[in-house]
PDB file of C-alpha atoms in Angstrom:
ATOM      1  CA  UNK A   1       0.000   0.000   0.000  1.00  0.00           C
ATOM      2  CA  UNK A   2       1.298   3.243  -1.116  1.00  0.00           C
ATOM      3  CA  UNK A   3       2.713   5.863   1.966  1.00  0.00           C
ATOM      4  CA  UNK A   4      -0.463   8.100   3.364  1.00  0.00           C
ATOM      5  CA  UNK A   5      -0.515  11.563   1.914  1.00  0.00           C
ATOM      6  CA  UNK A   6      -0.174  13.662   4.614  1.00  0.00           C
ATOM      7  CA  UNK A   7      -2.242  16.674   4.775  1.00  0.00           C
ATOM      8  CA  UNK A   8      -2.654  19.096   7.662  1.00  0.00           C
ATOM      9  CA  UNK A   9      -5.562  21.759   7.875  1.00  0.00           C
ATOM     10  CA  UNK A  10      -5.691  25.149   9.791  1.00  0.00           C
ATOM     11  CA  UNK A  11      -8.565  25.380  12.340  1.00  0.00           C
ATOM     12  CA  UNK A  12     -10.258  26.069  15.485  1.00  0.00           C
ATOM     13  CA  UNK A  13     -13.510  25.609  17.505  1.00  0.00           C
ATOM     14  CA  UNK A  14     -15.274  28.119  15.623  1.00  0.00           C
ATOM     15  CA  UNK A  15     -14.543  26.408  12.165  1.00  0.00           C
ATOM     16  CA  UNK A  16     -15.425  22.940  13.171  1.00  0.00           C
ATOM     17  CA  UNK A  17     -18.229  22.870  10.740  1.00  0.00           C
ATOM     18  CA  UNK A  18     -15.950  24.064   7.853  1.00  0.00           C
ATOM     19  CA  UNK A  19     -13.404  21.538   8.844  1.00  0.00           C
ATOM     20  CA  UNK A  20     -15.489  18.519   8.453  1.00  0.00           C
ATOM     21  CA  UNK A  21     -17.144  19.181   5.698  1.00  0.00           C
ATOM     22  CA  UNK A  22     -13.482  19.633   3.963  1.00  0.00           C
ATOM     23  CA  UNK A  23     -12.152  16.656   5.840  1.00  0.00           C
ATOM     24  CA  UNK A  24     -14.662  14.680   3.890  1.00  0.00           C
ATOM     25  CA  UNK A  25     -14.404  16.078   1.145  1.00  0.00           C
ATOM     26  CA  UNK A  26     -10.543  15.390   0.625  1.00  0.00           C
ATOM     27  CA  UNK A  27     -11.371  11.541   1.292  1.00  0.00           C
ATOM     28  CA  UNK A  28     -14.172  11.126  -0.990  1.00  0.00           C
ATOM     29  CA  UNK A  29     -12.628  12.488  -4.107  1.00  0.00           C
ATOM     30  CA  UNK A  30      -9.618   9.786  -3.839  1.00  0.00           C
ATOM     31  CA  UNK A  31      -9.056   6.279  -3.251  1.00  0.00           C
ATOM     32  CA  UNK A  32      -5.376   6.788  -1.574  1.00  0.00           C
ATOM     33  CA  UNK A  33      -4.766   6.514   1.814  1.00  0.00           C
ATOM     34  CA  UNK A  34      -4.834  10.034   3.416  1.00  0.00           C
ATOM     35  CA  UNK A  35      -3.377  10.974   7.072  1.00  0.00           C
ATOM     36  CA  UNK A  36      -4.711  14.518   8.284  1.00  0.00           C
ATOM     37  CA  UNK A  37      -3.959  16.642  11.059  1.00  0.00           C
ATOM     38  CA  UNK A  38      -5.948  19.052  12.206  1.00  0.00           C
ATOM     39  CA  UNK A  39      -4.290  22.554  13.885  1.00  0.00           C
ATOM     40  CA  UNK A  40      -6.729  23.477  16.096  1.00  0.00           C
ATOM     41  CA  UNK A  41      -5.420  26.771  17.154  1.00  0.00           C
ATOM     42  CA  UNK A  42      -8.577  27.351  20.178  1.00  0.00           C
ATOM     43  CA  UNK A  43      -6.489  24.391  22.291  1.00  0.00           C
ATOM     44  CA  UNK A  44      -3.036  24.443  20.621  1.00  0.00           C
ATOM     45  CA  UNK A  45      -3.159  21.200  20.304  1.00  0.00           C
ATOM     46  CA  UNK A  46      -2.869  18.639  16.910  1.00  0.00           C
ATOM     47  CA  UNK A  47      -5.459  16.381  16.400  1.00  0.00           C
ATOM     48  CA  UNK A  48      -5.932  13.103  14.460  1.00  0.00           C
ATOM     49  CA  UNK A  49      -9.196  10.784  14.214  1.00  0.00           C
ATOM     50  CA  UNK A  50      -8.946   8.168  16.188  1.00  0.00           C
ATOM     51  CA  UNK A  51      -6.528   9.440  18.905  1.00  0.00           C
ATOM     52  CA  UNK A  52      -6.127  12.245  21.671  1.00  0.00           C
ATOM     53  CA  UNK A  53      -5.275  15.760  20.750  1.00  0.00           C
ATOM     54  CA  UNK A  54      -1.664  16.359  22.065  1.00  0.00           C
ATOM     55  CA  UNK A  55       0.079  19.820  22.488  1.00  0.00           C
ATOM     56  CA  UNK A  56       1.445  21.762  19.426  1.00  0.00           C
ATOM     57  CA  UNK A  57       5.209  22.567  19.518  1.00  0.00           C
ATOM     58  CA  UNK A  58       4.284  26.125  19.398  1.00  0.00           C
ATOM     59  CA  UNK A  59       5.226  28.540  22.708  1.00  0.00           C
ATOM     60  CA  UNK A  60       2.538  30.722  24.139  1.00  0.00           C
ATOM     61  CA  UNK A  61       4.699  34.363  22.354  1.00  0.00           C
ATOM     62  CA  UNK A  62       4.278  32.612  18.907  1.00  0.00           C
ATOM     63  CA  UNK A  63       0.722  32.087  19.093  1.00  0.00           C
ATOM     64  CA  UNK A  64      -0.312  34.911  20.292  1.00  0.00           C
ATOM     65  CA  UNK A  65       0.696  36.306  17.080  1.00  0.00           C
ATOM     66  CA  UNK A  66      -1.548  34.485  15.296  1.00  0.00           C
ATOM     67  CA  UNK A  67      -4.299  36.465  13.251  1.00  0.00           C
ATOM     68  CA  UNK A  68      -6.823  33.510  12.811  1.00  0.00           C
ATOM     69  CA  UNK A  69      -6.489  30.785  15.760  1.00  0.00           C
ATOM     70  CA  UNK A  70      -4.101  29.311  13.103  1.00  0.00           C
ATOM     71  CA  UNK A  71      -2.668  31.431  10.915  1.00  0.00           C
ATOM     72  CA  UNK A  72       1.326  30.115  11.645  1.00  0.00           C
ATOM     73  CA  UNK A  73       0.663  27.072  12.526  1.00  0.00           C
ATOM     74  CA  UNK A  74       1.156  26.052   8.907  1.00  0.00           C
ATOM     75  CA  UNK A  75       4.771  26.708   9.327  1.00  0.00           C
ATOM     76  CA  UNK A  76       5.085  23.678  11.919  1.00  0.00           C
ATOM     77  CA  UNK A  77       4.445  21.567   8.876  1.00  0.00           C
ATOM     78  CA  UNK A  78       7.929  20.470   7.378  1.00  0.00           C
ATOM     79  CA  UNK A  79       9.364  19.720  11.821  1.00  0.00           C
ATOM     80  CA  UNK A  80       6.316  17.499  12.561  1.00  0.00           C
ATOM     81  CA  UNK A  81       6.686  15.568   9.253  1.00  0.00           C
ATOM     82  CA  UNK A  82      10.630  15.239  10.463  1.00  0.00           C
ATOM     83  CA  UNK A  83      11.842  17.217   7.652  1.00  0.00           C
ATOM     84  CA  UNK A  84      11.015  14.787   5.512  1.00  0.00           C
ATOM     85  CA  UNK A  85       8.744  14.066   2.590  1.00  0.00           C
ATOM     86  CA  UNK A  86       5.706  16.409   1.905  1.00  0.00           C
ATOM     87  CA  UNK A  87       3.010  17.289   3.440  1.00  0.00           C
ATOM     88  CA  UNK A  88      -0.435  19.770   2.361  1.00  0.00           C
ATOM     89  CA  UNK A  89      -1.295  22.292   4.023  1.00  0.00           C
ATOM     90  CA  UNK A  90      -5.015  23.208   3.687  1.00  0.00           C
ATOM     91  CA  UNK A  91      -7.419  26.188   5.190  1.00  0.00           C
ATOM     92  CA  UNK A  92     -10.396  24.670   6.650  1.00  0.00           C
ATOM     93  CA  UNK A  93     -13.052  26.696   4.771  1.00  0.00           C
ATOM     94  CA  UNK A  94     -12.897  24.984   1.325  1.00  0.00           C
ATOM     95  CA  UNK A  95     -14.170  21.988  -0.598  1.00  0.00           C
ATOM     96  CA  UNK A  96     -12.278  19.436  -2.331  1.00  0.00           C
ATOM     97  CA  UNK A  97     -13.540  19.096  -6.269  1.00  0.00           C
ATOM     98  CA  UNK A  98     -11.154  16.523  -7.248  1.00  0.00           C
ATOM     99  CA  UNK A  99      -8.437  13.451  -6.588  1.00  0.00           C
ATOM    100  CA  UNK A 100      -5.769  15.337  -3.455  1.00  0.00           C
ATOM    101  CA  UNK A 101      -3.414  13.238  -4.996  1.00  0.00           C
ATOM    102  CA  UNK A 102      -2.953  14.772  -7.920  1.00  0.00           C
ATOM    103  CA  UNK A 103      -2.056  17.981  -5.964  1.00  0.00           C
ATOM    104  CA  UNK A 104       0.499  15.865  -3.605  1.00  0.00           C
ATOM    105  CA  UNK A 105       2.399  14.612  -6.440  1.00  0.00           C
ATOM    106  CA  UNK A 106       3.191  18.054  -8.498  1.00  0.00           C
ATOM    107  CA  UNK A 107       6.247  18.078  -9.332  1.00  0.00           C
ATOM    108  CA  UNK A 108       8.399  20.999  -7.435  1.00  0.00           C
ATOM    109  CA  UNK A 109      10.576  21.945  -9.756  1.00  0.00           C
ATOM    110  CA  UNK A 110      12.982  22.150  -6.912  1.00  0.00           C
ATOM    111  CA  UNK A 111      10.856  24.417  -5.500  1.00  0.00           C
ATOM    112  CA  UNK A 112      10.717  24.854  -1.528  1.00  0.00           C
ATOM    113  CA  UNK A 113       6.856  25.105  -1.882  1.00  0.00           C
ATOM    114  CA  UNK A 114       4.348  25.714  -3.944  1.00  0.00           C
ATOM    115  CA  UNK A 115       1.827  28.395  -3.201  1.00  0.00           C
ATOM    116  CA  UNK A 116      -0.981  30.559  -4.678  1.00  0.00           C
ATOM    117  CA  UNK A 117       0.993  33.028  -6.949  1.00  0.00           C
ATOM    118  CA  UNK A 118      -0.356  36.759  -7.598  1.00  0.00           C
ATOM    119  CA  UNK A 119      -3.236  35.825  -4.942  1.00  0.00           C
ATOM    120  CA  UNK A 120      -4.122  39.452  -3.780  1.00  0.00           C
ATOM    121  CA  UNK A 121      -3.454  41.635  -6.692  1.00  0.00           C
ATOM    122  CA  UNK A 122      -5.682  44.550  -4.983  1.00  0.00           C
ATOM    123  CA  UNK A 123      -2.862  44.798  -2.420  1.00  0.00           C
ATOM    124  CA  UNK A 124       0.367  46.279  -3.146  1.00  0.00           C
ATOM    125  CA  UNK A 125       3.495  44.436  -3.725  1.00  0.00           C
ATOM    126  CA  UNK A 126       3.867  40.728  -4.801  1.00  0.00           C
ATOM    127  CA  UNK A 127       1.957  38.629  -2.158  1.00  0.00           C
ATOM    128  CA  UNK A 128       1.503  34.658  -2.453  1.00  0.00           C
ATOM    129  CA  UNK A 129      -1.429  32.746  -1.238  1.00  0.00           C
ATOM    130  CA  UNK A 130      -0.509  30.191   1.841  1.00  0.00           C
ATOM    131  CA  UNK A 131      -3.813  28.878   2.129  1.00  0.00           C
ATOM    132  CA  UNK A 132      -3.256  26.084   0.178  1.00  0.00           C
ATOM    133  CA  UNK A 133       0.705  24.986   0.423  1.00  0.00           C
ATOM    134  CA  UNK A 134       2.481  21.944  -0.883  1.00  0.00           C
ATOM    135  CA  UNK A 135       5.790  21.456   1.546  1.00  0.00           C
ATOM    136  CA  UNK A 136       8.764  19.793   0.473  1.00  0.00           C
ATOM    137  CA  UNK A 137      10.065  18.932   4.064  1.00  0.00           C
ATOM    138  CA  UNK A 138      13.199  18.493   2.992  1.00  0.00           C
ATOM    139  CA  UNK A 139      13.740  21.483   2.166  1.00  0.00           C
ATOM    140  CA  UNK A 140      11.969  23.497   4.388  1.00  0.00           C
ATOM    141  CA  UNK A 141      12.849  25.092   7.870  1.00  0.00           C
ATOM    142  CA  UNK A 142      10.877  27.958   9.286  1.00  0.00           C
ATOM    143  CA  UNK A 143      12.165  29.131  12.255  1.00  0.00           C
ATOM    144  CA  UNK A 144       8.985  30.810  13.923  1.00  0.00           C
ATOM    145  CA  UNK A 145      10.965  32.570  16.997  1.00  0.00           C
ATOM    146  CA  UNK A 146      13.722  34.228  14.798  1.00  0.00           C
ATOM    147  CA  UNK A 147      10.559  35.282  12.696  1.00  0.00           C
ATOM    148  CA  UNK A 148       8.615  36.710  15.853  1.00  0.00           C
ATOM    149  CA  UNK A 149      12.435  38.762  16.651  1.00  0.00           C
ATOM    150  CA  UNK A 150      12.047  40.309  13.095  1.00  0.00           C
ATOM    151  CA  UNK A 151       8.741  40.883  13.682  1.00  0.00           C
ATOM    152  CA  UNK A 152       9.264  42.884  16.989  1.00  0.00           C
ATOM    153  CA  UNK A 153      11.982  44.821  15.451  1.00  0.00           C
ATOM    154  CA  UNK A 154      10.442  45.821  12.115  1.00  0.00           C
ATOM    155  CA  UNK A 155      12.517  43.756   9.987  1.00  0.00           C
ATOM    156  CA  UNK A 156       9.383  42.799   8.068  1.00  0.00           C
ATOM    157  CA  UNK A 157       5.912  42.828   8.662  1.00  0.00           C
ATOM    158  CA  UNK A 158       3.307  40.834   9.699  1.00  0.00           C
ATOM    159  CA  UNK A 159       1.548  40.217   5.901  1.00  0.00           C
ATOM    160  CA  UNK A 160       4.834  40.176   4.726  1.00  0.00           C
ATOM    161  CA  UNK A 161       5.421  36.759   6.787  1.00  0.00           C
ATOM    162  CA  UNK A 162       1.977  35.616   6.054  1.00  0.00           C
ATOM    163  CA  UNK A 163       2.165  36.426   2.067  1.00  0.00           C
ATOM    164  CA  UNK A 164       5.844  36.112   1.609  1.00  0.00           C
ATOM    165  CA  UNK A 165       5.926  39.548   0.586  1.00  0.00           C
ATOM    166  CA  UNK A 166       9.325  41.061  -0.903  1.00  0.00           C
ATOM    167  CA  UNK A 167      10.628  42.298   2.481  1.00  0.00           C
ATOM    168  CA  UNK A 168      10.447  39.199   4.490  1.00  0.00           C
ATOM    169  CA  UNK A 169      11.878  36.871   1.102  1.00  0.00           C
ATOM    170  CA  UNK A 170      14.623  39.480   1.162  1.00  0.00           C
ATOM    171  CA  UNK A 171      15.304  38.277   4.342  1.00  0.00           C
ATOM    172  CA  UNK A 172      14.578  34.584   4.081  1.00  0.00           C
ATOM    173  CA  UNK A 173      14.880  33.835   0.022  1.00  0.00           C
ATOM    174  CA  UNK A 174      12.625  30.913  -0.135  1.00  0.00           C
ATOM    175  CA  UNK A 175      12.631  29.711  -3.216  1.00  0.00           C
ATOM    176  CA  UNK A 176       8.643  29.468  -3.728  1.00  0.00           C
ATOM    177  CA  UNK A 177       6.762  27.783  -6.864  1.00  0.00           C
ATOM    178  CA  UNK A 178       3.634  28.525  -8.468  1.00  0.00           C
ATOM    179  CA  UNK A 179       0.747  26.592  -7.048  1.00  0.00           C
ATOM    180  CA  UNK A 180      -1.327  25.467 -10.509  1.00  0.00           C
ATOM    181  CA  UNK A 181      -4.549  27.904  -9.407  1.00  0.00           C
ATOM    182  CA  UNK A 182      -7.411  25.149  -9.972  1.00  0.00           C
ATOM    183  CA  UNK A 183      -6.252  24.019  -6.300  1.00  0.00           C
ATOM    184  CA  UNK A 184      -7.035  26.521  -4.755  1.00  0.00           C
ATOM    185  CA  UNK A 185      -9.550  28.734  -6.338  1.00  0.00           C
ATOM    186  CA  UNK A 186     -11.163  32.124  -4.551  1.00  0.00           C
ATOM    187  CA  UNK A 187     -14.888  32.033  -4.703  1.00  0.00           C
ATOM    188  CA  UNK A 188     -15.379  30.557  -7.678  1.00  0.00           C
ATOM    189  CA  UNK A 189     -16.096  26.951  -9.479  1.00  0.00           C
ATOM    190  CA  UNK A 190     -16.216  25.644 -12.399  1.00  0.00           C
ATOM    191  CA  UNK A 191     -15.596  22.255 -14.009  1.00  0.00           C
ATOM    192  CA  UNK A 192     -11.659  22.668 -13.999  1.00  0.00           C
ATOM    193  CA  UNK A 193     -11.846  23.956 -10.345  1.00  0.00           C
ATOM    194  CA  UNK A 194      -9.943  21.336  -8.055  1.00  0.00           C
ATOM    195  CA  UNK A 195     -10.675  22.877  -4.957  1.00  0.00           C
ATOM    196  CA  UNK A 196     -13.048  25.499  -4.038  1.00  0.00           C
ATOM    197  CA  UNK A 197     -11.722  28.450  -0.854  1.00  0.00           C
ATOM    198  CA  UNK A 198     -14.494  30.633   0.334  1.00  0.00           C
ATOM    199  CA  UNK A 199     -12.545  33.365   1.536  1.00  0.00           C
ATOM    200  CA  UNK A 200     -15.021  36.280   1.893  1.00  0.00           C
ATOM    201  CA  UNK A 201     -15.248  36.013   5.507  1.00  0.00           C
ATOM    202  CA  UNK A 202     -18.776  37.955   4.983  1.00  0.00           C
ATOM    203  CA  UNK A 203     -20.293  35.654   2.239  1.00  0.00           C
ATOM    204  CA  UNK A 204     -19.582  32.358   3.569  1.00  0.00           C
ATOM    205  CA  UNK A 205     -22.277  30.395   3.188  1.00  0.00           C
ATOM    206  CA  UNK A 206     -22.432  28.850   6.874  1.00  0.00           C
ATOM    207  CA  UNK A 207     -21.972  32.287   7.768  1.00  0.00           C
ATOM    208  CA  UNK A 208     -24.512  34.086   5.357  1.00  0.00           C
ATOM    209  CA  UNK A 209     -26.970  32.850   2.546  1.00  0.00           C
ATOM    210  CA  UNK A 210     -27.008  33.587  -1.191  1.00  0.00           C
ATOM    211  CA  UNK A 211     -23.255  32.959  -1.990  1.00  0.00           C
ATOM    212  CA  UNK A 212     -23.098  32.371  -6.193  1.00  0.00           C
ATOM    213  CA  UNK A 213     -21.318  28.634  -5.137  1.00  0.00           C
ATOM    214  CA  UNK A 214     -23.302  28.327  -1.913  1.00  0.00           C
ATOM    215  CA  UNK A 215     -25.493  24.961  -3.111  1.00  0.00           C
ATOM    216  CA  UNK A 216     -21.923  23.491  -3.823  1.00  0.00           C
ATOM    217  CA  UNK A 217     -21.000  23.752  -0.101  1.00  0.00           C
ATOM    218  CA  UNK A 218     -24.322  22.812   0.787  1.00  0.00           C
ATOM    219  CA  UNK A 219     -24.039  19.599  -0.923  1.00  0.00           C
ATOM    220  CA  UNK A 220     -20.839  18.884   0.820  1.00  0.00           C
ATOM    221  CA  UNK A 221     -22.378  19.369   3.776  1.00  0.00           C
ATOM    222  CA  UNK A 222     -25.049  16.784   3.383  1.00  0.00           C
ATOM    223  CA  UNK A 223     -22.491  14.299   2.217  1.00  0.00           C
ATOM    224  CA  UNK A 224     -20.415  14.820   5.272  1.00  0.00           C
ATOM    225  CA  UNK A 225     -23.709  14.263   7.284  1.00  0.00           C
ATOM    226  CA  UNK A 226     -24.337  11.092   5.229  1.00  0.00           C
ATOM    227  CA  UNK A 227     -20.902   9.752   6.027  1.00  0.00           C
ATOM    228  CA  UNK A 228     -21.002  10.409   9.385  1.00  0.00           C
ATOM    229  CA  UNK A 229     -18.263  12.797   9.777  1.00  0.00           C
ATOM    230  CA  UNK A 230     -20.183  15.900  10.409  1.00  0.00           C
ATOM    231  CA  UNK A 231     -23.580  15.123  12.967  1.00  0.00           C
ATOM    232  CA  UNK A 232     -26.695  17.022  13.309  1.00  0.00           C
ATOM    233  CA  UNK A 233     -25.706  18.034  17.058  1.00  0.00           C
ATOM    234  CA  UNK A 234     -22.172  19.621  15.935  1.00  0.00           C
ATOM    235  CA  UNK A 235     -24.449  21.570  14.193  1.00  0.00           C
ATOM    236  CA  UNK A 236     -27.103  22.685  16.521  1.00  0.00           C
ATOM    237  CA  UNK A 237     -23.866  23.157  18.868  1.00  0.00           C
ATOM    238  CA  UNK A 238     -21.986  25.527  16.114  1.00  0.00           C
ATOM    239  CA  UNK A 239     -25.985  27.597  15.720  1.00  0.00           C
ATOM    240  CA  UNK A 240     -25.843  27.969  19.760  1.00  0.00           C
ATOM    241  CA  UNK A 241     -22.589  29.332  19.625  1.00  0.00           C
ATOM    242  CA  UNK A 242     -22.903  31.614  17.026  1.00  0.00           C
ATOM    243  CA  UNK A 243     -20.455  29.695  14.473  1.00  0.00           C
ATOM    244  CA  UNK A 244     -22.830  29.108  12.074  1.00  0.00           C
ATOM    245  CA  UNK A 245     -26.150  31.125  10.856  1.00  0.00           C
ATOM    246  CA  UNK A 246     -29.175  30.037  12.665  1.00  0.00           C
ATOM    247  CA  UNK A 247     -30.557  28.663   9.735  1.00  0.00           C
ATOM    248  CA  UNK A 248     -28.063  26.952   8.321  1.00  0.00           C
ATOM    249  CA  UNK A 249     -30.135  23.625   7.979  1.00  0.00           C
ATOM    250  CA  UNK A 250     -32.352  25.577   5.071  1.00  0.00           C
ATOM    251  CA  UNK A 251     -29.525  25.672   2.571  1.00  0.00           C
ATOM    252  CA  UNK A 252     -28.319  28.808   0.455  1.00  0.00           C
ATOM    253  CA  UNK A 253     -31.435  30.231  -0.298  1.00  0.00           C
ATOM    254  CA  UNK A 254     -33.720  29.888   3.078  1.00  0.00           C
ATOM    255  CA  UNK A 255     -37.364  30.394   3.149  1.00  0.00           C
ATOM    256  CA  UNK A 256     -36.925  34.163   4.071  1.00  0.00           C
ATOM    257  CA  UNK A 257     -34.546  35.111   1.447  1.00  0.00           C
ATOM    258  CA  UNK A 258     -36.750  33.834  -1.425  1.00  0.00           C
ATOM    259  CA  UNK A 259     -39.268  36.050   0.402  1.00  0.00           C
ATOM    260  CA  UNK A 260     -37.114  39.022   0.694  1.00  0.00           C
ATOM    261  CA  UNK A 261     -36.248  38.681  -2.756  1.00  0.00           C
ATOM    262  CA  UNK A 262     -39.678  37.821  -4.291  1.00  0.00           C
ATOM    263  CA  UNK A 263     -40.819  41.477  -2.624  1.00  0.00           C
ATOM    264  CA  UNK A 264     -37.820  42.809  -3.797  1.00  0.00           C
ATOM    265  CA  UNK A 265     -38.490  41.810  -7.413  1.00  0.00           C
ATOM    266  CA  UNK A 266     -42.150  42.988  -6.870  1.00  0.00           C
ATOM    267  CA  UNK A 267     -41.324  46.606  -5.698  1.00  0.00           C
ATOM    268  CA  UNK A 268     -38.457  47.204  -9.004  1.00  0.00           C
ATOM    269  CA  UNK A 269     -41.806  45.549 -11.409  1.00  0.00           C
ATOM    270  CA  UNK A 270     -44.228  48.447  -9.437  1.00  0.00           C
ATOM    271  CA  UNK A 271     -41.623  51.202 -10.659  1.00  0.00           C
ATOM    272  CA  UNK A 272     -41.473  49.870 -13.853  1.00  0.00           C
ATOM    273  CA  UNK A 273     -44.821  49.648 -14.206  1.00  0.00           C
ATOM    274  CA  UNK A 274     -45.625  53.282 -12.877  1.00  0.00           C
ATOM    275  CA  UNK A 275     -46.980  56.091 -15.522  1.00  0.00           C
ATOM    276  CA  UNK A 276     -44.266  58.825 -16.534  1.00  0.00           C
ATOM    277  CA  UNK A 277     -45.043  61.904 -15.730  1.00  0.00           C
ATOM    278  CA  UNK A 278     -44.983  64.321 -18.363  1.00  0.00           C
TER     279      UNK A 278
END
C-alpha cells in the first residue's frame, strides 16, 4: 500500500463545521490513503481521528501572534513531518472538487513550496497565497521565533510573513513555486476547479446565505452528514454558539430570502410599471 498523503488543515472551535465538511471532502474524491492533522489553534493542540489531541510545539509568544487561531501554525508543517517528505497544508473553509493526490504529487521543480501566486493583486506588492501549500520537508525550515524577533523589530511585517511579501523573502529567500490555481480557487467553481476556498469572511455560506457557489458547499455538507463525519448536534452546537447562521439547515437560499427577494423583485416591477409623468 502506497505511503499516506499527509495533509494538515488550519482550524479552530469556531470552524469545526468548515473543517469537516473539507475533511470529507478530501477523502471522498480519492481512493489513496490520506493521514490529516488538524491545527486546532482554540487548544493548541494537533489532532488526528482516532486518537487524543496532544500539544502543538508552538510557545505561548508565537501564538499569540496568530491572526486567525491558526494562521502560523502552517509553518510547523515540514518539523512534525521530520523534515522529511511532503506534506499539504489546507485552510479549513474549502471543498475538495477533485483526486488530493494529484495535488500531492506536483512536481516541485525544486521548489521549496508551492503556493498561490499573484493571490491578492488589490494589495500592493507581490503577495503569495498560503492557504493552500504543498511542503517539500526536505527542504523546508521555518524558524517561527527568529521570525517573531524580526517581527518585533520591524525587519518585516506581519503580511509580509503571512504572504511572503518582498521584504520578508529578502530576508529569508525561499525559493517558492507557483501553485497550478485550480487548487485553490477564490470564490469561484467551475468544471476545472480542483478545490473550491471561500474566503469572503462575509459571504460564507455557513456564515450568510445567497453565496453564487453556496449549493456546492451545501451539498458537501449533506455528504459529510451522510458519512457520518459531520452530525446534526455539531451543528445545533456551532448555531448555539454563534459559528454558524441560525438557519443553516435551510440551505443557500432559506425560506426568508426567497421572500425578501420575491418582494424585492415585486417593488423594481411596481416602478417599472408606474406612468411617466410628463
Amino acid at each position: 500500500m502506497a505511503d499516506p498523503i499527509r495533509i494538515f488543515i488550519g482550524s479552530g472551535e469556531a470552524s469545526r463545521i468548515e473543517r469537516q465538511v473539507a475533511i470529507d471532502s478530501l477523502q471522498r474524491m480519492t481512493d489513496r490513503p490520506l493521514a490529516i492533522t488538524v491545527f486546532n489553534g482554540t487548544h493548541n493542540a494537533l489532532e488526528v481521528l482516532g486518537e487524543p489531541p496532544r500539544p502543538a510545539p508552538m510557545s505561548l509568544r508565537v501564538k499569540y501572534w496568530n491572526a486567525t487561531e491558526f494562521s502560523l501554525y502552517r509553518f510547523l508543517i515540514p518539523e512534525l513531518c521530520g523534515y522529511q517528505g511532503r506534506a499539504i497544508y489546507i485552510d479549513s473553509d474549502v471543498v475538495c472538487l477533485h483526486d488530493i493526490g494529484e495535488l500531492f504529487d506536483t512536481d516541485l521543480k525544486g521548489a521549496d513550496f508551492l503556493a498561490k501566486a499573484e493571490a491578492y493583486p488589490d494589495r500592493a506588492g507581490a503577495l503569495w497565497g498560503l492557504s493552500v501549500v504543498l511542503f517539500d520537508c526536505d527542504r523546508c525550515r521555518f524558524p517561527l521565533e527568529q521570525f517573531i524577533d524580526e517581527l518585533e523589530a520591524g525587519v518585516y511585517d506581519y503580511r509580509d510573513l503571512l504572504c511572503m511579501g518582498p521584504r520578508f523573502l529578502n530576508k529569508h529567500p525561499y525559493q517558492i513555486g507557483a501553485l497550478d490555481p485550480r487548487w485553490n480557487s477564490f470564490d469561484f467553481a467551475d468544471r476545472e476547479t480542483r478545490l473550491i476556498h471561500y474566503t469572503d469572511l462575509k459571504r460564507q455560506p455557513w456564515k450568510r446565505p445567497g453565496h453564487p457557489y453556496g449549493d456546492l458547499w451545501f451539498k458537501a455538507m449533506q455528504q459529510a452528514l451522510d458519512s457520518g463525519i459531520l452530525t446534526d448536534t455539531e451543528i445545533s452546537q456551532a448555531i448555539k454558539r454563534f459559528n454558524v447562521r441560525d438557519d443553516i439547515r435551510e440551505g443557500n437560499r432559506p425560506r426568508w430570502l426567497t421572500r425578501q427577494r420575491l418582494r424585492s423583485w415585486l417593488r423594481q416591477v411596481k416602478q417599472q410599471l408606474r406612468p411617466v409623468k410628463v
